Amino acid sequence: MKKLHGVTVPLVTPFDKEGRLDEDSLKRLTEYLIEKGIQCLYPAGTTGEMMYLTVEERKRIAEIVVKTSGGRAVVYVQTGAWNLEDTITLSRHAAQIGADGIGVVTPVFFKLTEEELLGFYKLVSESVPKDLPIYLYGIPQCAVNDITPTLAEKIAKECPNVIGIKYSYNDMSRIQKFMTLKDGTFSVLCGPDDLFAVTCLAGGDGTVSGNANVIPEHYEAIWKALQEKKPEEAKRLQQRTNVLNEVLSCSQNIARYKAALKNRGIISGDGMRAPLQPLAADAREKMLAMLEKLNYTTVPNK
């Protein structure tokens, strides 16, 4: 089973002027990230506006990313949806098209018990091939439901193909506890960008970074420094990336990613799926100016 590792990018979902999926832009974005050395791709996640997409749109997104990547990067499709039926449909589809694995966010909106959450993941696990790896996806600040280390351990015990977790809440203590599961073999990736280096140094496998849509070179430089066992270099680069993140994540982060990617010529438009809205013109110009001031190039590499 291929695990997520290094820098995993949850791709934005580009839309055309009519609000439909912009397939050509999605292909360019996939190619761009692979060319930048990104290890893993994660379509239809939070950054991809997952809950505002139809099941058919999500299937098409998965198909495009898997086909375009052509095995050059690990592809995990985020298949968690508004209900169990859609989650299972998307999970089976990901397996059928040759995705390397799936990520599954907790059910959203209703507050569930641990037994209910365990039951949910068991049903998803049993619905797909036994050799299709699954990552739990915890983002309690958006989904309401949380995943504790105790619950993750129960799920992993009853679902052998659950091999790791993407945890997107800023709690380093909990992230470290996940690393102790399954005798230390449970794969752990952090969602908060500012925890990337420290998570890896503590024994984690990497980060799932929305900001890396826009500044993949910075994240790849951190990963390279970590792989080469240069912690001081990783620390220096992480600190610089944190400054860049303040420009990209202060508000409307997905709209900021799209505005920067459009400016860089990677995607054609910066449209969002309503009720989300594109970045206002003044905010866009301010963001781009700040990125330039920080010596970040917003034009394609020559």
CSV table of C-alpha atoms in Angstrom, one decimal, residues 12-255:
chain,number,residue,atom,x,y,z
A,12,VAL,CA,-8.1,23.6,-5.7
A,13,THR,CA,-11.1,23.0,-8.1
A,14,PRO,CA,-10.9,25.4,-11.0
A,15,PHE,CA,-14.2,26.6,-12.5
A,16,ASP,CA,-14.9,28.2,-15.9
A,17,LYS,CA,-16.9,31.4,-16.4
A,18,GLU,CA,-20.2,29.4,-16.3
A,19,GLY,CA,-19.3,27.9,-13.0
A,20,ARG,CA,-18.5,24.5,-14.4
A,21,LEU,CA,-15.4,22.3,-13.8
A,22,ASP,CA,-12.5,23.7,-15.8
A,23,GLU,CA,-10.9,20.5,-16.9
A,24,ASP,CA,-8.0,22.0,-18.8
A,25,SER,CA,-7.0,24.2,-15.8
A,26,LEU,CA,-7.2,21.1,-13.5
A,27,LYS,CA,-4.9,19.2,-15.8
A,28,ARG,CA,-2.4,22.1,-15.9
A,29,LEU,CA,-2.5,22.4,-12.1
A,30,THR,CA,-1.8,18.7,-11.8
A,31,GLU,CA,1.2,18.9,-14.2
A,32,TYR,CA,2.5,22.0,-12.5
A,33,LEU,CA,2.5,20.4,-9.1
A,34,ILE,CA,4.2,17.2,-10.4
A,35,GLU,CA,6.8,19.3,-12.2
A,36,LYS,CA,7.5,21.1,-8.9
A,37,GLY,CA,8.3,17.8,-7.3
A,38,ILE,CA,5.2,17.3,-5.1
A,39,GLN,CA,5.0,13.8,-3.8
A,40,CYS,CA,1.3,13.3,-3.4
A,41,LEU,CA,-1.9,14.8,-4.8
A,42,TYR,CA,-5.2,14.9,-2.9
A,43,PRO,CA,-8.2,16.1,-5.0
A,44,ALA,CA,-11.7,16.9,-3.7
A,45,GLY,CA,-10.6,17.8,-0.2
A,46,THR,CA,-11.6,20.9,1.8
A,47,THR,CA,-9.4,23.1,-0.4
A,48,GLY,CA,-11.2,21.6,-3.4
A,49,GLU,CA,-14.6,22.9,-2.1
A,50,MET,CA,-15.7,19.3,-1.7
A,51,MET,CA,-19.0,19.8,0.0
A,52,TYR,CA,-20.2,22.2,-2.7
A,53,LEU,CA,-19.5,19.8,-5.5
A,54,THR,CA,-21.9,17.2,-7.0
A,55,VAL,CA,-21.0,13.5,-6.9
A,56,GLU,CA,-20.5,13.5,-10.6
A,57,GLU,CA,-18.2,16.5,-10.5
A,58,ARG,CA,-16.1,14.8,-7.8
A,59,LYS,CA,-15.9,11.6,-9.9
A,60,ARG,CA,-14.7,13.6,-12.9
A,61,ILE,CA,-12.1,15.5,-10.8
A,62,ALA,CA,-10.7,12.2,-9.5
A,63,GLU,CA,-10.5,10.8,-13.0
A,64,ILE,CA,-8.7,13.8,-14.4
A,65,VAL,CA,-6.1,13.9,-11.6
A,66,VAL,CA,-5.4,10.1,-11.6
A,67,LYS,CA,-5.1,10.0,-15.4
A,68,THR,CA,-3.0,13.2,-15.7
A,69,SER,CA,-0.6,12.1,-13.0
A,70,GLY,CA,0.0,8.8,-14.7
A,71,GLY,CA,1.7,7.3,-11.7
A,72,ARG,CA,4.2,10.1,-11.3
A,73,ALA,CA,2.7,11.1,-8.0
A,74,VAL,CA,0.7,9.3,-5.4
A,75,VAL,CA,-3.0,10.2,-5.7
A,76,TYR,CA,-5.4,9.8,-2.8
A,77,VAL,CA,-9.0,11.0,-3.5
A,78,GLN,CA,-10.9,12.6,-0.6
A,79,THR,CA,-14.2,10.7,-0.7
A,80,GLY,CA,-15.9,11.9,2.5
A,81,ALA,CA,-19.3,13.4,1.6
A,82,TRP,CA,-22.6,14.7,3.1
A,83,ASN,CA,-23.9,11.1,3.6
A,84,LEU,CA,-22.7,7.5,3.8
A,85,GLU,CA,-24.2,6.5,0.5
A,86,ASP,CA,-22.3,9.2,-1.4
A,87,THR,CA,-19.1,8.5,0.5
A,88,ILE,CA,-19.2,4.8,-0.4
A,89,THR,CA,-20.1,5.6,-4.1
A,90,LEU,CA,-17.1,7.9,-4.3
A,91,SER,CA,-14.8,5.5,-2.5
A,92,ARG,CA,-15.6,2.6,-4.8
A,93,HIS,CA,-15.2,4.9,-7.8
A,94,ALA,CA,-11.7,5.9,-6.6
A,95,ALA,CA,-10.7,2.3,-6.4
A,96,GLN,CA,-12.1,1.5,-9.8
A,97,ILE,CA,-10.1,4.3,-11.5
A,98,GLY,CA,-6.8,3.3,-10.0
A,99,ALA,CA,-6.3,5.9,-7.2
A,100,ASP,CA,-3.6,4.9,-4.8
A,101,GLY,CA,-5.9,5.3,-1.8
A,102,ILE,CA,-8.6,7.5,-0.3
A,103,GLY,CA,-9.0,10.0,2.5
A,104,VAL,CA,-12.3,10.1,4.3
A,105,VAL,CA,-13.4,13.1,6.4
A,106,THR,CA,-15.6,12.5,9.4
A,107,PRO,CA,-19.3,12.9,8.9
A,108,VAL,CA,-20.3,16.5,9.3
A,109,PHE,CA,-23.0,18.7,10.9
A,110,PHE,CA,-24.5,16.2,13.5
A,111,LYS,CA,-22.4,15.5,16.6
A,112,LEU,CA,-21.8,11.8,16.7
A,113,THR,CA,-20.6,9.4,19.4
A,114,GLU,CA,-17.4,7.4,19.0
A,115,GLU,CA,-19.4,4.3,18.3
A,116,GLU,CA,-21.3,6.0,15.5
A,117,LEU,CA,-18.0,7.3,14.0
A,118,LEU,CA,-16.4,3.8,14.3
A,119,GLY,CA,-19.5,2.3,12.6
A,120,PHE,CA,-19.2,4.8,9.8
A,121,TYR,CA,-15.6,4.0,9.1
A,122,LYS,CA,-16.2,0.3,9.3
A,123,LEU,CA,-18.9,0.5,6.6
A,124,VAL,CA,-16.6,2.6,4.3
A,125,SER,CA,-13.7,0.2,4.9
A,126,GLU,CA,-15.8,-2.8,4.1
A,127,SER,CA,-17.2,-1.2,0.9
A,128,VAL,CA,-13.9,-1.1,-0.9
A,129,PRO,CA,-11.1,-3.6,-1.8
A,130,LYS,CA,-9.2,-4.8,1.3
A,131,ASP,CA,-5.9,-3.6,-0.3
A,132,LEU,CA,-7.2,0.0,-0.9
A,133,PRO,CA,-5.5,2.1,1.9
A,134,ILE,CA,-7.6,4.7,3.8
A,135,TYR,CA,-6.5,7.8,5.7
A,136,LEU,CA,-8.8,9.2,8.3
A,137,TYR,CA,-9.3,12.9,8.0
A,138,GLY,CA,-9.9,15.0,11.1
A,139,ILE,CA,-10.9,18.6,10.8
A,140,PRO,CA,-13.2,19.2,13.8
A,141,GLN,CA,-13.2,23.0,13.4
A,142,CYS,CA,-15.2,22.5,10.1
A,143,ALA,CA,-16.8,19.0,10.5
A,144,VAL,CA,-17.9,19.2,14.1
A,145,ASN,CA,-16.8,15.6,14.8
A,146,ASP,CA,-13.3,14.9,16.0
A,147,ILE,CA,-11.0,11.9,15.9
A,148,THR,CA,-9.2,11.1,19.2
A,149,PRO,CA,-6.2,8.8,19.3
A,150,THR,CA,-8.4,6.3,21.2
A,151,LEU,CA,-11.0,6.3,18.4
A,152,ALA,CA,-8.3,6.1,15.7
A,153,GLU,CA,-6.8,3.1,17.4
A,154,LYS,CA,-10.2,1.4,17.5
A,155,ILE,CA,-10.8,2.1,13.8
A,156,ALA,CA,-7.4,0.9,12.7
A,157,LYS,CA,-7.9,-2.3,14.7
A,158,GLU,CA,-11.2,-3.1,13.1
A,159,CYS,CA,-10.3,-1.8,9.6
A,160,PRO,CA,-7.0,-3.1,8.5
A,161,ASN,CA,-6.9,-0.9,5.4
A,162,VAL,CA,-7.0,2.3,7.6
A,163,ILE,CA,-3.3,3.0,7.7
A,164,GLY,CA,-3.1,6.7,8.7
A,165,ILE,CA,-4.6,10.1,9.4
A,166,LYS,CA,-4.5,13.6,8.1
A,167,TYR,CA,-5.2,15.7,11.2
A,168,SER,CA,-6.0,19.3,10.5
A,169,TYR,CA,-6.4,20.8,13.9
A,170,ASN,CA,-3.5,22.7,15.5
A,171,ASP,CA,-2.7,20.2,18.4
A,172,MET,CA,0.8,18.9,18.2
A,173,SER,CA,0.3,16.8,21.4
A,174,ARG,CA,-2.5,14.9,19.7
A,175,ILE,CA,-0.6,14.6,16.5
A,176,GLN,CA,2.3,13.0,18.4
A,177,LYS,CA,-0.1,10.6,20.1
A,178,PHE,CA,-1.4,9.4,16.7
A,179,MET,CA,2.2,8.4,15.9
A,180,THR,CA,2.2,5.8,18.7
A,181,LEU,CA,-0.6,3.8,17.2
A,182,LYS,CA,-0.1,0.4,15.6
A,183,ASP,CA,3.3,0.1,17.3
A,184,GLY,CA,4.4,3.3,15.7
A,185,THR,CA,3.5,2.3,12.1
A,186,PHE,CA,0.4,4.5,11.9
A,187,SER,CA,1.0,7.2,9.2
A,188,VAL,CA,0.4,10.7,10.4
A,189,LEU,CA,0.3,14.0,8.4
A,190,CYS,CA,-0.5,17.4,9.7
A,191,GLY,CA,-2.9,19.8,8.2
A,192,PRO,CA,-1.6,23.0,9.8
A,193,ASP,CA,1.3,24.3,7.6
A,194,ASP,CA,3.2,25.7,10.5
A,195,LEU,CA,3.6,22.2,12.0
A,196,PHE,CA,5.2,20.6,8.9
A,197,ALA,CA,8.8,20.5,10.0
A,198,VAL,CA,8.1,19.8,13.6
A,199,THR,CA,5.7,17.0,12.7
A,200,CYS,CA,8.3,15.3,10.5
A,201,LEU,CA,11.1,15.8,13.1
A,202,ALA,CA,8.8,14.1,15.7
A,203,GLY,CA,8.3,11.1,13.5
A,204,GLY,CA,5.4,12.1,11.2
A,205,ASP,CA,5.2,11.5,7.5
A,206,GLY,CA,4.6,15.0,6.2
A,207,THR,CA,1.9,17.6,5.6
A,208,VAL,CA,-1.2,18.1,3.5
A,209,SER,CA,-0.9,21.8,2.6
A,210,GLY,CA,-3.4,23.9,0.7
A,211,ASN,CA,-0.9,26.7,0.5
A,212,ALA,CA,1.4,24.4,-1.4
A,213,ASN,CA,-0.9,24.8,-4.4
A,214,VAL,CA,0.7,28.2,-4.7
A,215,ILE,CA,4.2,27.9,-3.1
A,216,PRO,CA,5.1,24.3,-3.7
A,217,GLU,CA,8.8,25.2,-4.0
A,218,HIS,CA,9.0,26.3,-0.4
A,219,TYR,CA,7.4,23.1,0.9
A,220,GLU,CA,9.6,20.9,-1.3
A,221,ALA,CA,12.7,22.8,0.0
A,222,ILE,CA,11.6,22.0,3.6
A,223,TRP,CA,11.0,18.3,2.7
A,224,LYS,CA,14.5,18.1,1.0
A,225,ALA,CA,16.2,19.6,4.0
A,226,LEU,CA,14.4,17.1,6.3
A,227,GLN,CA,15.3,14.2,4.1
A,228,GLU,CA,19.0,15.3,4.0
A,229,LYS,CA,18.9,15.6,7.8
A,230,LYS,CA,19.5,19.3,7.8
A,231,PRO,CA,17.2,20.5,10.7
A,232,GLU,CA,18.6,24.0,10.8
A,233,GLU,CA,17.9,24.5,7.1
A,234,ALA,CA,14.4,23.0,7.5
A,235,LYS,CA,13.9,25.4,10.4
A,236,ARG,CA,15.0,28.4,8.4
A,237,LEU,CA,12.8,27.5,5.4
A,238,GLN,CA,9.8,26.7,7.7
A,239,GLN,CA,10.1,30.2,9.2
A,240,ARG,CA,10.1,31.8,5.8
A,241,THR,CA,7.1,29.7,4.7
A,242,ASN,CA,5.2,30.7,7.8
A,243,VAL,CA,5.6,34.3,6.8
A,244,LEU,CA,4.3,33.5,3.3
A,245,ASN,CA,1.4,31.6,4.8
A,246,GLU,CA,0.3,34.7,6.7
A,247,VAL,CA,-0.3,36.3,3.3
A,248,LEU,CA,-2.2,33.3,1.9
A,249,SER,CA,-4.2,32.1,4.9
A,250,CYS,CA,-5.3,35.3,6.7
A,251,SER,CA,-8.8,35.0,5.1
A,252,GLN,CA,-10.6,33.4,2.2
A,253,ASN,CA,-7.6,31.1,1.7
A,254,ILE,CA,-9.0,29.1,-1.2
A,255,ALA,CA,-9.9,32.3,-3.1
